[in-house]
CSV table of C-alpha atoms in Angstrom, one decimal:
chain,number,residue,atom,x,y,z
A,1,MET,CA,129.4,104.4,113.9
A,2,ASN,CA,129.9,100.6,113.6
A,3,LEU,CA,126.0,100.0,114.0
A,4,LYS,CA,125.4,102.6,111.4
A,5,SER,CA,127.8,100.9,109.1
A,6,ASN,CA,126.3,97.4,109.6
A,7,ILE,CA,122.8,98.7,108.8
A,8,GLN,CA,124.2,100.1,105.7
A,9,SER,CA,125.9,97.1,104.8
A,10,PHE,CA,122.8,95.1,105.4
A,11,LYS,CA,120.7,97.4,103.2
A,12,LEU,CA,123.4,97.1,100.4
A,13,ASN,CA,123.4,93.3,100.4
A,14,TRP,CA,119.6,93.2,100.7
A,15,ALA,CA,119.5,95.5,97.5
A,16,LEU,CA,122.0,93.0,95.7
A,17,VAL,CA,119.7,90.1,96.7
A,18,MET,CA,116.6,91.7,95.3
A,19,CYS,CA,118.5,92.5,92.0
A,20,LEU,CA,119.7,88.9,91.8
A,21,LEU,CA,116.0,87.8,92.3
A,22,MET,CA,114.6,90.2,89.7
A,23,VAL,CA,117.3,88.8,87.2
A,24,CYS,CA,116.3,85.3,88.0
A,25,VAL,CA,112.5,86.0,87.5
A,26,ALA,CA,113.3,87.8,84.2
A,27,THR,CA,115.4,84.9,83.1
A,28,SER,CA,112.8,82.3,84.1
A,29,SER,CA,110.2,84.4,82.3
A,30,TRP,CA,112.2,84.4,79.1
A,31,ALA,CA,112.9,80.7,79.3
A,32,VAL,CA,109.1,80.2,79.1
A,33,THR,CA,108.8,82.3,76.1
A,34,THR,CA,111.6,80.9,73.9
A,35,PRO,CA,111.0,78.9,70.9
A,36,ASP,CA,109.5,75.3,71.4
A,37,ASN,CA,111.5,72.4,70.5
A,38,PRO,CA,110.1,70.3,67.5
A,39,THR,CA,107.5,68.0,68.7
A,40,ILE,CA,105.9,65.0,67.2
A,41,TYR,CA,102.5,63.3,68.1
A,42,SER,CA,103.1,61.0,71.1
A,43,ALA,CA,100.9,58.0,69.9
A,44,ALA,CA,103.7,57.4,67.2
A,45,LEU,CA,106.4,57.4,69.9
A,46,ASP,CA,104.7,54.7,71.7
A,47,ASP,CA,105.1,52.3,69.0
A,48,PRO,CA,108.8,50.7,69.0
A,49,SER,CA,108.8,50.5,65.2
A,50,PHE,CA,108.7,54.4,64.8
A,51,PRO,CA,112.2,55.6,64.2
A,52,LYS,CA,112.3,58.2,67.0
A,53,ASP,CA,116.0,58.8,67.1
A,54,THR,CA,116.4,59.4,63.4
A,55,VAL,CA,113.3,61.8,63.4
A,56,ASP,CA,114.7,63.7,66.3
A,57,ALA,CA,118.0,64.2,64.4
A,58,GLN,CA,116.2,65.4,61.2
A,59,LEU,CA,113.9,67.7,63.1
A,60,SER,CA,116.8,69.2,64.9
A,61,ALA,CA,118.6,69.9,61.6
A,62,LEU,CA,115.8,72.0,59.9
A,63,SER,CA,116.3,75.7,59.7
A,64,ALA,CA,112.5,76.5,59.7
A,65,GLU,CA,111.7,78.7,62.7
A,66,ALA,CA,108.0,77.5,62.8
A,67,TRP,CA,105.9,74.8,61.2
A,68,ILE,CA,102.7,72.8,61.9
A,69,MET,CA,101.9,69.4,60.0
A,70,ILE,CA,98.5,67.8,60.4
A,71,ASP,CA,96.4,64.7,59.1
A,72,ALA,CA,94.1,66.5,56.9
A,73,GLU,CA,91.3,64.0,57.5
A,74,SER,CA,91.3,64.2,61.3
A,75,GLY,CA,93.0,67.5,62.0
A,76,LYS,CA,95.5,65.6,64.3
A,77,VAL,CA,98.6,67.6,64.8
A,78,LEU,CA,101.7,65.2,63.6
A,79,SER,CA,104.5,67.6,64.2
A,80,SER,CA,105.0,71.2,65.3
A,81,LYS,CA,107.6,73.9,66.2
A,82,ASN,CA,106.6,77.3,67.4
A,83,PRO,CA,103.1,76.9,66.0
A,84,ASP,CA,101.8,80.0,67.8
A,85,LYS,CA,104.8,82.2,67.4
A,86,ARG,CA,104.1,85.6,65.5
A,87,MET,CA,105.8,85.5,62.0
A,88,TYR,CA,105.5,87.3,58.7
A,89,PRO,CA,103.5,85.2,56.2
A,90,ALA,CA,104.9,86.9,53.0
A,91,SER,CA,102.8,85.5,49.9
A,92,LEU,CA,101.1,83.0,52.0
A,93,THR,CA,99.0,86.0,52.4
A,94,LYS,CA,97.5,85.3,48.9
A,95,MET,CA,95.7,82.3,50.2
A,96,MET,CA,93.3,84.7,52.1
A,97,THR,CA,93.2,86.9,48.9
A,98,CYS,CA,92.4,83.9,46.6
A,99,ILE,CA,89.6,82.5,48.9
A,100,LEU,CA,87.8,85.9,49.4
A,101,ALA,CA,87.9,86.0,45.5
A,102,CYS,CA,86.5,82.6,45.2
A,103,GLU,CA,83.7,83.3,47.5
A,104,SER,CA,82.8,86.6,45.8
A,105,GLY,CA,80.7,84.8,43.0
A,106,ARG,CA,82.5,87.0,40.6
A,107,LEU,CA,85.2,84.5,39.1
A,108,ASN,CA,83.9,85.1,35.4
A,109,GLU,CA,83.9,88.9,35.5
A,110,ILE,CA,86.6,91.2,34.0
A,111,VAL,CA,89.2,92.9,36.2
A,112,THR,CA,90.9,95.9,34.8
A,113,ILE,CA,94.6,96.4,36.0
A,114,SER,CA,95.0,99.8,37.9
A,115,ALA,CA,98.1,102.0,37.9
A,116,LYS,CA,98.5,101.2,41.5
A,117,ALA,CA,98.3,97.5,40.9
A,118,ALA,CA,100.8,97.6,37.9
A,119,SER,CA,103.3,99.5,40.2
A,120,THR,CA,103.1,97.0,42.9
A,121,GLU,CA,106.8,95.6,43.8
A,122,TYR,CA,107.5,92.2,42.1
A,123,GLY,CA,104.3,92.4,40.0
A,124,ASN,CA,104.2,91.7,36.4
A,125,VAL,CA,100.8,92.9,35.3
A,126,LYS,CA,100.4,96.0,33.1
A,127,ARG,CA,98.1,99.1,33.6
A,128,GLY,CA,94.9,98.6,31.5
A,129,GLU,CA,95.2,94.9,31.0
A,130,LYS,CA,92.0,93.0,31.5
A,131,TYR,CA,91.6,89.6,32.8
A,132,VAL,CA,88.8,87.3,33.7
A,133,LEU,CA,89.0,87.2,37.7
A,134,ARG,CA,89.5,83.4,37.7
A,135,ASP,CA,92.6,83.8,35.4
A,136,LEU,CA,94.0,86.5,37.5
A,137,LEU,CA,93.9,84.2,40.4
A,138,TYR,CA,96.1,81.7,38.7
A,139,ARG,CA,98.6,84.6,38.0
A,140,ALA,CA,98.5,85.6,41.6
A,141,MET,CA,98.7,82.1,43.1
A,142,LEU,CA,101.2,80.3,40.7
A,143,PRO,CA,103.9,82.6,39.9
A,144,SER,CA,103.0,84.8,42.9
A,145,ASP,CA,102.4,88.0,41.2
A,146,ASN,CA,102.0,90.9,43.8
A,147,GLY,CA,100.4,93.2,41.1
A,148,ALA,CA,97.8,90.5,40.4
A,149,ALA,CA,97.1,90.1,44.1
A,150,HIS,CA,96.7,93.8,44.4
A,151,ALA,CA,94.2,94.2,41.6
A,152,ILE,CA,92.2,91.2,42.9
A,153,GLY,CA,91.9,92.9,46.3
A,154,GLU,CA,90.7,96.3,44.8
A,155,PHE,CA,88.2,94.3,42.5
A,156,VAL,CA,86.8,92.3,45.3
A,157,ALA,CA,86.5,95.1,47.9
A,158,ALA,CA,85.1,97.6,45.6
A,159,PRO,CA,81.5,96.7,46.0
A,160,ASP,CA,81.5,97.0,49.7
A,161,SER,CA,83.4,100.3,49.7
A,162,VAL,CA,85.8,99.2,52.3
A,163,SER,CA,89.5,98.3,52.4
A,164,PHE,CA,90.4,94.6,51.1
A,165,ALA,CA,92.4,94.4,54.4
A,166,ASP,CA,89.3,94.9,56.3
A,167,LEU,CA,87.6,92.0,54.5
A,168,MET,CA,90.7,89.8,55.1
A,169,ASN,CA,90.9,90.6,58.8
A,170,SER,CA,87.0,89.8,59.1
A,171,LYS,CA,87.3,86.6,57.4
A,172,ALA,CA,90.3,85.7,59.7
A,173,LYS,CA,88.3,86.6,62.7
A,174,GLN,CA,85.3,84.5,61.5
A,175,LEU,CA,87.8,81.5,61.1
A,176,GLY,CA,89.2,81.9,64.6
A,177,MET,CA,92.7,83.1,63.4
A,178,LYS,CA,93.3,84.8,66.8
A,179,ASN,CA,96.8,85.9,66.1
A,180,THR,CA,96.6,87.3,62.6
A,181,ASN,CA,96.4,90.7,61.1
A,182,PHE,CA,96.7,91.6,57.5
A,183,VAL,CA,97.4,95.1,56.0
A,184,ASN,CA,97.5,94.1,52.2
A,185,ALA,CA,96.6,91.4,49.6
A,186,HIS,CA,99.9,90.3,48.7
A,187,GLY,CA,102.3,89.8,51.8
A,188,LEU,CA,104.9,92.5,51.3
A,189,PRO,CA,106.6,93.2,54.6
A,190,ASN,CA,104.8,95.5,57.1
A,191,GLU,CA,105.3,95.2,60.9
A,192,ASN,CA,101.5,95.1,61.2
A,193,HIS,CA,101.1,92.2,58.8
A,194,TYR,CA,101.6,89.0,60.6
A,195,THR,CA,100.3,85.6,61.6
A,196,THR,CA,101.2,82.1,63.1
A,197,ALA,CA,101.7,78.7,61.5
A,198,ARG,CA,98.7,77.5,63.5
A,199,ASP,CA,96.6,80.4,62.1
A,200,MET,CA,98.0,79.7,58.5
A,201,MET,CA,96.9,76.1,59.0
A,202,THR,CA,93.6,77.1,60.0
A,203,LEU,CA,93.3,78.9,56.6
A,204,VAL,CA,94.6,76.0,54.5
A,205,GLU,CA,92.1,73.8,56.0
A,206,TYR,CA,89.3,76.1,55.2
A,207,CYS,CA,90.7,77.1,51.8
A,208,MET,CA,91.2,73.5,50.6
A,209,LYS,CA,87.4,72.8,51.1
A,210,ASN,CA,86.7,75.3,48.4
A,211,LYS,CA,86.4,73.5,44.9
A,212,ASP,CA,87.6,76.5,43.0
A,213,PHE,CA,90.6,77.4,45.3
A,214,ALA,CA,91.7,73.7,45.3
A,215,GLU,CA,91.5,73.5,41.6
A,216,ILE,CA,93.6,76.8,41.1
A,217,VAL,CA,96.5,75.8,43.4
A,218,SER,CA,96.5,72.1,42.3
A,219,ASN,CA,98.2,73.4,39.0
A,220,SER,CA,102.0,73.4,38.5
A,221,THR,CA,101.6,75.2,35.2
A,222,ARG,CA,98.7,77.1,33.5
A,223,ASP,CA,98.1,79.0,30.3
A,224,ILE,CA,95.9,82.1,30.6
A,225,THR,CA,95.0,85.1,28.2
A,226,THR,CA,93.9,88.6,28.6
A,227,THR,CA,90.9,89.9,27.1
A,228,SER,CA,92.7,91.1,24.2
A,229,GLY,CA,93.9,87.7,23.5
A,230,LYS,CA,97.7,88.1,24.9
A,231,LYS,CA,98.8,84.6,25.9
A,232,ILE,CA,100.7,84.2,29.1
A,233,HIS,CA,102.3,80.9,30.6
A,234,LEU,CA,102.3,80.5,34.4
A,235,LYS,CA,104.5,78.3,36.3
A,236,SER,CA,104.2,77.7,40.0
A,237,THR,CA,106.9,78.7,42.4
A,238,ASN,CA,106.3,75.5,44.5
A,239,LYS,CA,109.1,73.3,43.9
A,240,LEU,CA,107.4,70.3,45.4
A,241,TYR,CA,105.7,69.7,42.1
A,242,GLY,CA,108.0,67.4,40.1
A,243,ARG,CA,109.9,66.5,43.2
A,244,TYR,CA,107.3,65.0,45.5
A,245,ASP,CA,104.7,62.6,44.3
A,246,GLY,CA,101.1,63.5,45.3
A,247,CYS,CA,101.7,67.2,45.8
A,248,ILE,CA,98.3,69.1,45.2
A,249,GLY,CA,99.4,72.6,46.1
A,250,ILE,CA,99.4,75.2,47.5
A,251,LYS,CA,101.4,78.4,48.0
A,252,THR,CA,105.2,79.7,48.6
A,253,GLY,CA,106.1,83.0,50.2
A,254,THR,CA,109.5,84.7,50.2
A,255,THR,CA,110.6,88.1,51.7
A,256,ARG,CA,114.0,89.0,53.6
A,257,ALA,CA,112.1,89.4,56.7
A,258,ALA,CA,109.8,86.3,56.3
A,259,GLY,CA,112.6,83.9,54.9
A,260,GLY,CA,111.2,80.8,52.8
A,261,CYS,CA,107.8,80.1,53.6
A,262,LEU,CA,105.5,77.1,52.1
A,263,ALA,CA,102.0,75.8,52.7
A,264,SER,CA,101.5,72.6,51.0
A,265,ALA,CA,99.4,69.7,50.6
A,266,VAL,CA,100.2,66.0,49.8
A,267,VAL,CA,98.1,62.9,49.0
A,268,ARG,CA,99.5,59.5,49.0
A,269,ASP,CA,98.1,56.0,49.5
A,270,GLY,CA,94.6,57.5,50.7
A,271,MET,CA,96.3,59.5,53.0
A,272,LYS,CA,96.5,63.3,52.9
A,273,ILE,CA,98.8,65.7,55.1
A,274,TYR,CA,98.8,69.5,55.1
A,275,LEU,CA,102.1,71.4,56.1
A,276,VAL,CA,102.8,75.0,56.8
A,277,LEU,CA,106.5,75.9,57.1
A,278,LEU,CA,107.7,79.5,58.0
A,279,LYS,CA,111.1,81.3,57.8
A,280,CYS,CA,113.5,78.7,56.3
A,281,THR,CA,117.0,80.1,56.0
A,282,PRO,CA,118.0,80.1,53.0
A,283,ALA,CA,114.7,80.4,51.4
A,284,ARG,CA,115.2,77.6,48.9
A,285,GLN,CA,115.5,75.0,51.8
A,286,ARG,CA,111.7,75.3,52.3
A,287,THR,CA,111.3,72.4,49.6
A,288,ASP,CA,113.7,70.0,51.0
A,289,GLU,CA,112.6,70.7,54.7
A,290,SER,CA,109.1,70.1,53.7
A,291,ILE,CA,110.2,66.8,52.2
A,292,VAL,CA,111.9,65.7,55.3
A,293,LEU,CA,108.5,66.5,57.3
A,294,TYR,CA,106.4,64.9,54.8
A,295,ASP,CA,108.5,61.6,54.8
A,296,MET,CA,108.2,61.6,58.6
A,297,GLY,CA,104.5,62.4,58.5
A,298,PHE,CA,103.6,59.6,56.1
A,299,GLU,CA,105.7,57.2,58.3
A,300,MET,CA,103.8,58.3,61.1
A,301,MET,CA,100.5,57.7,59.5
A,302,LYS,CA,101.5,54.2,58.4
A,303,THR,CA,102.2,53.6,62.2
A,304,PHE,CA,98.8,54.8,63.0
A,305,ALA,CA,97.4,52.5,60.4
A,306,ALA,CA,99.3,49.7,61.7
A,307,GLN,CA,98.2,50.4,65.2
A,308,LYS,CA,94.4,50.4,64.3
A,309,LYS,CA,94.9,47.3,62.4
A,310,LYS,CA,96.2,45.5,65.4
A,311,GLN,CA,93.4,46.7,67.6
A,312,ARG,CA,90.8,45.6,65.1
A,313,GLU,CA,92.3,42.1,65.0
A,314,LYS,CA,92.7,42.1,68.9
A,315,ARG,CA,89.0,43.0,69.1
A,316,GLY,CA,88.1,40.2,66.5
A,317,ASN,CA,89.7,37.6,68.7
A,318,VAL,CA,87.5,38.4,71.8
A,319,PRO,CA,84.7,35.9,71.8
A,320,ARG,CA,81.5,37.2,70.8
A,321,PRO,CA,78.4,36.8,73.3
A,322,LYS,CA,76.2,33.9,72.5
A,323,LYS,CA,73.2,34.9,70.8
A,324,ASN,CA,69.8,34.9,72.9
A,325,VAL,CA,68.4,31.6,72.8
A,326,TYR,CA,65.8,32.3,75.1
A,327,ASP,CA,62.2,33.3,74.2
A,328,HIS,CA,61.4,36.2,76.7
A,329,ASP,CA,57.8,36.3,75.6
A,330,GLN,CA,57.3,32.6,77.0
A,331,MET,CA,57.9,32.2,80.8
A,332,ASN,CA,57.6,29.0,83.0
A,333,HIS,CA,55.5,29.0,86.1
A,334,GLN,CA,58.5,30.3,88.0
A,335,GLY,CA,59.1,33.4,85.7
A,336,VAL,CA,62.2,31.8,83.9
A,337,PRO,CA,62.3,32.4,79.9
A,338,ILE,CA,61.8,29.2,78.1
A,339,PRO,CA,64.3,28.0,75.5
A,340,LYS,CA,63.4,28.9,71.9
A,341,LYS,CA,62.2,26.2,69.9
A,342,LYS,CA,64.6,25.1,67.2
């Protein structure tokens, strides 16, 4: 009986051990997939002039759940947090809508607002209104009109007899946006409508190479008219305009699920930086938090520039090899080159 009790006790203890091991494995696995801490490019940290402690404190105070910031010229990542975490893009979606319209070759054609576009939530276009497509893009991108975005999607997709979401996803795949799926043209919440900060940055880099796209998003305000002559004044929802010198775009996004999102671009002193910021809480903090990251980014760029200057100066102090003073076409009887005649 004692032997039987001991065996039962051993089995019970073994079961408890196995349960503890499973908990540890699960905890370890969870730890691996928890959000990343903010990171900055290591080359800047190697320079003693870079204010690492100050930057660490600033980054830790940001509410944004994910971001990625790059040097637009080289593509070098300057800072990131959770760049590959699946997130809701909200109206950053409209960047894809806009670039597909810009590439359609139909910017000067007329778009008629449908009943469905007119009834889209957070839209201000009216059924039956007619716009030149280019003007409708300003309406979608500056004040972020969802009805305008829906109408653009309908218009661009019509000749292909496919859904606009299919065109969006095809383009995303072509660009290498591996963790993105679109289901609408405007970004209203849907559990199957998602992206990552890194994928959105891929889209930003691509879009800003398009002349028409870059011109549209570079405006803080714009006056447009319908084909009937109705005048409309548009104002960008991007508050970086007027607050941060050198802002040249791009797009805001806000929903309850997505929080405050902002994809932006700034040029200063010959340097250009792109930033994608996702899920700030509250949403209005996206502007202040973008400014914190831009200040850090340009400081980092100055550090890199100083490092390169030092490297160039150091190379300049290295004695250059003497010019060849020998005429290799003329040899003496021992086969040794004869010095050139002056």
